[in-house]
Short mmCIF file of N, CA, C and O in Angstrom, two decimals:
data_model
loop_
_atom_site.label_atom_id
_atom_site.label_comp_id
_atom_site.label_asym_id
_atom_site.label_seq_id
_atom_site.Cartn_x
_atom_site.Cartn_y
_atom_site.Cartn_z
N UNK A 1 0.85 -1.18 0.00
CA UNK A 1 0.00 0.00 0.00
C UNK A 1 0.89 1.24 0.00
O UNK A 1 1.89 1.28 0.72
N UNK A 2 0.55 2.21 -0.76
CA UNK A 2 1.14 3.34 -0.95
C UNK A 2 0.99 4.65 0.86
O UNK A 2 0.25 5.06 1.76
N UNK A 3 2.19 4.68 0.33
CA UNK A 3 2.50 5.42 2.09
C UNK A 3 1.81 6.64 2.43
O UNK A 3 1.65 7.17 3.53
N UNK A 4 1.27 7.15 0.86
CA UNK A 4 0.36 8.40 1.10
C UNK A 4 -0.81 8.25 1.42
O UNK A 4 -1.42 9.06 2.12
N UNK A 5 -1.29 7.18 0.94
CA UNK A 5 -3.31 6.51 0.64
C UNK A 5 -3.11 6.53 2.32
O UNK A 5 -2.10 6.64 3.01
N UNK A 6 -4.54 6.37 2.65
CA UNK A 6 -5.17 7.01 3.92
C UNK A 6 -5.62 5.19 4.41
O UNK A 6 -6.25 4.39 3.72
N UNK A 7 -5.09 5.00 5.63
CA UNK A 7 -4.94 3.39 6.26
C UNK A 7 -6.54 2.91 6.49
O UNK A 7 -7.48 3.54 6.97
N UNK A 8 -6.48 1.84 6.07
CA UNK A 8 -7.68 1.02 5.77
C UNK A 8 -8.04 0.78 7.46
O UNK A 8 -7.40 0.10 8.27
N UNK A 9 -9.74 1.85 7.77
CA UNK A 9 -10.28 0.75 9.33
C UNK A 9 -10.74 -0.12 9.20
O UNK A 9 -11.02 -0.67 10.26
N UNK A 10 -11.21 -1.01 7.75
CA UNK A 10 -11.61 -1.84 7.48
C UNK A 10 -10.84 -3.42 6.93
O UNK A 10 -9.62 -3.53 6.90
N UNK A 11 -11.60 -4.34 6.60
CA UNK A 11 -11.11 -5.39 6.06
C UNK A 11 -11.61 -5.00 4.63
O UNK A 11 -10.96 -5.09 3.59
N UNK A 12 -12.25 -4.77 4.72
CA UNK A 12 -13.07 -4.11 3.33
C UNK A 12 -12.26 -3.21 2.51
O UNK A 12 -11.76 -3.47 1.41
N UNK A 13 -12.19 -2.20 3.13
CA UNK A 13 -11.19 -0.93 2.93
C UNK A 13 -9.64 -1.52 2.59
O UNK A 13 -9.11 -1.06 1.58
N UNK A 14 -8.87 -2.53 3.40
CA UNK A 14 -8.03 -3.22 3.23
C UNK A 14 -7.67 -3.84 1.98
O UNK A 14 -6.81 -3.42 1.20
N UNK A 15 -8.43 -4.96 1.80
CA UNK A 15 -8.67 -5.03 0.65
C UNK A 15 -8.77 -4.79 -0.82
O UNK A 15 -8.18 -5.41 -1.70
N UNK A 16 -9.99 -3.33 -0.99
CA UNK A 16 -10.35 -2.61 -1.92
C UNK A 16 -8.94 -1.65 -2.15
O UNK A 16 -8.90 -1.15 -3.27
N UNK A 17 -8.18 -1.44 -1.55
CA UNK A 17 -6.82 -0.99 -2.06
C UNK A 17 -5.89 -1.11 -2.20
O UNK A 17 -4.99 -0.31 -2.45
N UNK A 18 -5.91 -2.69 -2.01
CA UNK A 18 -4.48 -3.49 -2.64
C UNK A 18 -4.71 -3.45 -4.59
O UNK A 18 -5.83 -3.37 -5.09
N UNK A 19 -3.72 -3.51 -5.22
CA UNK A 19 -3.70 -4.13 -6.81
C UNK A 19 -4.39 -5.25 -6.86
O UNK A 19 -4.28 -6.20 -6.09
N UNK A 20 -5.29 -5.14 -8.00
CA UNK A 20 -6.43 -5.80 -8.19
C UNK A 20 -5.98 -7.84 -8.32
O UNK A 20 -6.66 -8.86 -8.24
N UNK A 21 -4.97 -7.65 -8.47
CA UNK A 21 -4.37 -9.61 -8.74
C UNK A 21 -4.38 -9.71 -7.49
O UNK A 21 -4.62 -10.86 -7.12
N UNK A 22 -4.16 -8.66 -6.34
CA UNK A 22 -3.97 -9.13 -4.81
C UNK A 22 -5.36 -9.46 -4.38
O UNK A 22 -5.59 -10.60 -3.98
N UNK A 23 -6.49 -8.38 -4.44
CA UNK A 23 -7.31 -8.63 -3.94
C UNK A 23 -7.95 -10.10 -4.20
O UNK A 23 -8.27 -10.89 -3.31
N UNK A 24 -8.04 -10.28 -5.36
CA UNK A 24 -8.57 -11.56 -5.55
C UNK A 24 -8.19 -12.86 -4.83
O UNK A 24 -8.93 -13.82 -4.67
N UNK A 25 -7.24 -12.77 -4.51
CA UNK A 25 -6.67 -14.00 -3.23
C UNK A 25 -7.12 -13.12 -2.19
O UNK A 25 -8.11 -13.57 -1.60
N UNK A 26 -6.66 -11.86 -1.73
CA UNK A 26 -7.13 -11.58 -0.13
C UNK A 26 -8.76 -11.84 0.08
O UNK A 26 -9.19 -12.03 1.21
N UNK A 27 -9.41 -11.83 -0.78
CA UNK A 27 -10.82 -11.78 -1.01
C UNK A 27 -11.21 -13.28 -0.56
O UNK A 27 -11.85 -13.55 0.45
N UNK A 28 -10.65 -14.33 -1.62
CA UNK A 28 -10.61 -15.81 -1.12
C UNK A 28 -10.42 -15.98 -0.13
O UNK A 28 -11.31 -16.43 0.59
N UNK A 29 -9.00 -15.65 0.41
CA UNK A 29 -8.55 -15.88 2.15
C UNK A 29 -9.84 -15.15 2.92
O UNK A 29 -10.15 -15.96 3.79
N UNK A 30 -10.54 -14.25 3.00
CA UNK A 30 -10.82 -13.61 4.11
C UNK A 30 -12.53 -14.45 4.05
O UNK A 30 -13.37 -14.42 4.95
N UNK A 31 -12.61 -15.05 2.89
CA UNK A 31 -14.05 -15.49 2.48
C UNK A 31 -13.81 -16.97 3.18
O UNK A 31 -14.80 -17.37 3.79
N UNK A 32 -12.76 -17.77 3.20
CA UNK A 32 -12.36 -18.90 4.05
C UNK A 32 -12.07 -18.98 5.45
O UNK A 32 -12.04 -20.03 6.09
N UNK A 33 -11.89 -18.03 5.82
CA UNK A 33 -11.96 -17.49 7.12
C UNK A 33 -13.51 -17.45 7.59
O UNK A 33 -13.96 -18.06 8.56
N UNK A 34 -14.50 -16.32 6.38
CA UNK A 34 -15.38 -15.84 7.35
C UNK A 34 -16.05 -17.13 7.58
O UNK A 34 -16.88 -17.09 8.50
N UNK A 35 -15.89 -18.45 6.90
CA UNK A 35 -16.71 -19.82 6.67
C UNK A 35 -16.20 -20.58 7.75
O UNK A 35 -17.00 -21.40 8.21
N UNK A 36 -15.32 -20.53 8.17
CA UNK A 36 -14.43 -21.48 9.47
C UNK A 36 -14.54 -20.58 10.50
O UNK A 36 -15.14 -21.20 11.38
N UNK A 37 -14.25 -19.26 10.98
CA UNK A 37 -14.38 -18.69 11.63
C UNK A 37 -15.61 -17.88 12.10
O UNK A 37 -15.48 -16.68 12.35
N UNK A 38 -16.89 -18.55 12.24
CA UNK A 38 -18.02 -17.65 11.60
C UNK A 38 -18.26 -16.57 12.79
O UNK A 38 -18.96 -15.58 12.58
N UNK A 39 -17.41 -16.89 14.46
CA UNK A 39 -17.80 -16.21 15.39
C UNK A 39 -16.99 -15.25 16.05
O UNK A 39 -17.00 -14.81 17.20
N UNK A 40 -16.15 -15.00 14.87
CA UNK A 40 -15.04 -14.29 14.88
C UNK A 40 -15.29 -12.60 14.76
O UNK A 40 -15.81 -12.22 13.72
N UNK A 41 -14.89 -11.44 15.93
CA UNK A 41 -14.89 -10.40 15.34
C UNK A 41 -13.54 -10.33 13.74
O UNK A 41 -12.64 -11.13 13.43
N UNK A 42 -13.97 -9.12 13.14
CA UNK A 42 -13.02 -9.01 12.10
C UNK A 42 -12.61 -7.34 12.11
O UNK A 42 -13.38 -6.38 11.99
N UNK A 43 -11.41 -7.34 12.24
CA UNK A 43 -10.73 -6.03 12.30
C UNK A 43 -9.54 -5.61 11.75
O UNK A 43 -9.31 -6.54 10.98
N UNK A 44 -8.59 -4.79 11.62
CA UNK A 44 -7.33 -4.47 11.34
C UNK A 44 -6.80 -4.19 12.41
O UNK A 44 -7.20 -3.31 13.17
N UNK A 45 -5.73 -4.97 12.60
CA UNK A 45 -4.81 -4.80 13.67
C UNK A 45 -3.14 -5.21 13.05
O UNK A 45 -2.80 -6.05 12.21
N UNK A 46 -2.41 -4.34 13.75
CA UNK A 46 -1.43 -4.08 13.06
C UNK A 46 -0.91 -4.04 12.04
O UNK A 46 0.16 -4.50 11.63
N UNK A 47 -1.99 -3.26 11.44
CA UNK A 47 -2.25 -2.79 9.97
C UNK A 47 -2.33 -3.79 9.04
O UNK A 47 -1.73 -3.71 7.97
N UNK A 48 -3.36 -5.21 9.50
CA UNK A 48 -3.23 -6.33 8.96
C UNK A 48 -4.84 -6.87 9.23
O UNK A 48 -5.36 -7.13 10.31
N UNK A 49 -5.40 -6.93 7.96
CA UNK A 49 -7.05 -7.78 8.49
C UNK A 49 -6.50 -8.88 9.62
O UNK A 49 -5.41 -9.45 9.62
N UNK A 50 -7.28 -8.97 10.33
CA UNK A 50 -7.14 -9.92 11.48
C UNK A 50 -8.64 -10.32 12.10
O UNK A 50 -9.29 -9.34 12.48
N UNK A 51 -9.10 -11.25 12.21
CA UNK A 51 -10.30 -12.60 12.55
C UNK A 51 -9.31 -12.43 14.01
O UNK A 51 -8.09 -12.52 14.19
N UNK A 52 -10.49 -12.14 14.95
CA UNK A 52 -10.17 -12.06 16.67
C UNK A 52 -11.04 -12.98 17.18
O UNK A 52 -11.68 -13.75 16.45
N UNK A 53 -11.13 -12.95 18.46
CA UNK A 53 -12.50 -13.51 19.54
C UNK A 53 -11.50 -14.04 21.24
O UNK A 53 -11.30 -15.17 21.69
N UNK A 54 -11.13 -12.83 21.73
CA UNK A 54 -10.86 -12.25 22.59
C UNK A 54 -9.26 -11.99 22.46
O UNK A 54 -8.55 -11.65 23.41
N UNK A 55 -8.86 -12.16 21.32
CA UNK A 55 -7.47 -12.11 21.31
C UNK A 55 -7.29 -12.62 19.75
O UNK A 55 -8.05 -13.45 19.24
N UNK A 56 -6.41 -12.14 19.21
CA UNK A 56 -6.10 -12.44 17.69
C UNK A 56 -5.90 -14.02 17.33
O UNK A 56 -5.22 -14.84 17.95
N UNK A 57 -6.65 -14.21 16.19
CA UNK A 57 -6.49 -15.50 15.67
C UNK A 57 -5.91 -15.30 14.56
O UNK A 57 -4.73 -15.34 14.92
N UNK A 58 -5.89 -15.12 13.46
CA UNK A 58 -5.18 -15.45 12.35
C UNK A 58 -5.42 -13.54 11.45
O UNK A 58 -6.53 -13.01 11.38
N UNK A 59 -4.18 -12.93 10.93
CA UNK A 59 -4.07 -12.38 10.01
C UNK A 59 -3.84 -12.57 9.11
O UNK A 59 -3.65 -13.76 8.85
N UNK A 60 -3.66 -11.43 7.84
CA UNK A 60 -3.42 -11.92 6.28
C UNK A 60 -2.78 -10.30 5.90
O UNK A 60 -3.06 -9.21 6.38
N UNK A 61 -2.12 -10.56 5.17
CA UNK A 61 -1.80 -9.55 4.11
C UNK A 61 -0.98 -9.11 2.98
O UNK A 61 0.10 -9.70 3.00
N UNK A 62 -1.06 -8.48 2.23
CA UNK A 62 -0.13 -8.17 0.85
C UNK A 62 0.66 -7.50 1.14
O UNK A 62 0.29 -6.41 1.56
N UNK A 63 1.75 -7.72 1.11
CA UNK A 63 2.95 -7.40 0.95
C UNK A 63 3.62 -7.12 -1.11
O UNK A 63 2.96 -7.49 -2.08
N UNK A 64 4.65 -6.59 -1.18
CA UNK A 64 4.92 -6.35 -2.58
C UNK A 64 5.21 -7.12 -3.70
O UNK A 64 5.03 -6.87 -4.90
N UNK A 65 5.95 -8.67 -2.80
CA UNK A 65 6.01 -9.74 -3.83
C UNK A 65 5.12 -11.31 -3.21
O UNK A 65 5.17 -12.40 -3.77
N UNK A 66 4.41 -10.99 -2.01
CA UNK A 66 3.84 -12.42 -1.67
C UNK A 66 2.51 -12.04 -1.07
O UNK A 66 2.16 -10.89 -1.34
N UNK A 67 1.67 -12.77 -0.30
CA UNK A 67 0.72 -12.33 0.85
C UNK A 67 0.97 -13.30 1.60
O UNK A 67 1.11 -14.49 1.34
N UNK A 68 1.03 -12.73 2.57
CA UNK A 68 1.12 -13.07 4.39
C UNK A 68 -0.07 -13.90 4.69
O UNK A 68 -1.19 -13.63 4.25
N UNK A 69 0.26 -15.11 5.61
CA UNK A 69 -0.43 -15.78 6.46
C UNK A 69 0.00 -15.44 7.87
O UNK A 69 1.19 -15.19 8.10
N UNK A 70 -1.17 -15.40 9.10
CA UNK A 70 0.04 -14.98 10.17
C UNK A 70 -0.74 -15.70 10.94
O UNK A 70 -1.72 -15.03 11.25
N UNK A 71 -0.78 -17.19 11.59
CA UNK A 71 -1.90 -17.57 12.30
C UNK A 71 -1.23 -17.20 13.96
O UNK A 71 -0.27 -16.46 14.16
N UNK A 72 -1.94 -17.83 14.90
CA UNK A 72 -1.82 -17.50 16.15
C UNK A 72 -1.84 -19.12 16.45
O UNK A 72 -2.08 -19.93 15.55
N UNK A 73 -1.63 -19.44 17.54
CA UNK A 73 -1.85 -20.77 18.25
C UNK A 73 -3.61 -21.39 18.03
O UNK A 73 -3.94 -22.36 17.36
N UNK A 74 -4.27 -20.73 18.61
CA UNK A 74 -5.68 -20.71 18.34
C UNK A 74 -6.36 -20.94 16.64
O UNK A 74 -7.28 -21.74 16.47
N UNK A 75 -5.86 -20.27 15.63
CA UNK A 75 -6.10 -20.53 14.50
C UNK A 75 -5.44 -21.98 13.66
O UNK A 75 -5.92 -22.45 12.62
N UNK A 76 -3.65 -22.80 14.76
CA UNK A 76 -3.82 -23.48 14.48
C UNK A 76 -4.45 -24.74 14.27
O UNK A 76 -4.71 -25.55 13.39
N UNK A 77 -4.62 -24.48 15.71
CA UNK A 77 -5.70 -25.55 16.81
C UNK A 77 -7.12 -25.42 15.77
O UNK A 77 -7.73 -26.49 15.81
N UNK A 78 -7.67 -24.63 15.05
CA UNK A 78 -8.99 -24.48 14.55
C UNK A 78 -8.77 -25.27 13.40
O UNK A 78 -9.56 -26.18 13.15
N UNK A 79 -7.52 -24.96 12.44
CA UNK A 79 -7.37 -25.66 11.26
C UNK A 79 -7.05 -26.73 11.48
O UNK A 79 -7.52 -27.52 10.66
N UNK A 80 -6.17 -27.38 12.54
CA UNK A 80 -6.04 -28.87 12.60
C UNK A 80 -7.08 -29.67 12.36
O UNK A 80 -7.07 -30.61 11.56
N UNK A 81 -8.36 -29.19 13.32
CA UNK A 81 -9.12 -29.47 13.72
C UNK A 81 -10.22 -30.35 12.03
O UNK A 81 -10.66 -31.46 11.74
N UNK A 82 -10.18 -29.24 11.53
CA UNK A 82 -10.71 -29.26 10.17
C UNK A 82 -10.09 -30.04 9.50
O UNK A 82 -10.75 -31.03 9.18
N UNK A 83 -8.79 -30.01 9.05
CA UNK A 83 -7.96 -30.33 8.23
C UNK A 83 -7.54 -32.13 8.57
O UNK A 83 -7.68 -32.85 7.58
N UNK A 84 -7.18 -32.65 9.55
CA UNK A 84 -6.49 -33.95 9.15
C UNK A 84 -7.68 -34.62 10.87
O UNK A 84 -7.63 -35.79 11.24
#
């Protein structure tokens, strides 16, 4: 994100102003989230969409050549859970 543009309070906002090839994965990620996580507040925290529920569970974000996964202990424990 450009250092001048005005910081996203949203996930939405987040999003809607990354380069359009980004959004389309952040869009997926945050849409797989809202389906596994359904009781999750959703916020930006450290300038990173972040899925909470009393304490941070998993962030995401674009960076210039990749996007970020950032889970927490709790988000692994959720995907294990699902996953194997």
């Amino acid at each position: 994100m450009d250092s001048n543009k005005k910081k996203p309070n949203t996930i939405q906002e987040y999003i809607d102003s990354q380069e359009p090839i980004k959004r389309e994965y952040l869009y997926q990620i945050k849409t797989i989230l809202q389906e596994v996580l359904k009781d999750a507040q959703k916020r930006i925290s450290w300038g990173m969409p972040t899925f909470c529920k009393d304490r941070n569970i998993i962030h995401f974000a674009a960076t210039k050549t990749h996007i970020g996964l950032y889970p927490g202990p709790k988000a692994i424990e959720i995907f294990e859970k699902i996953c194997f």
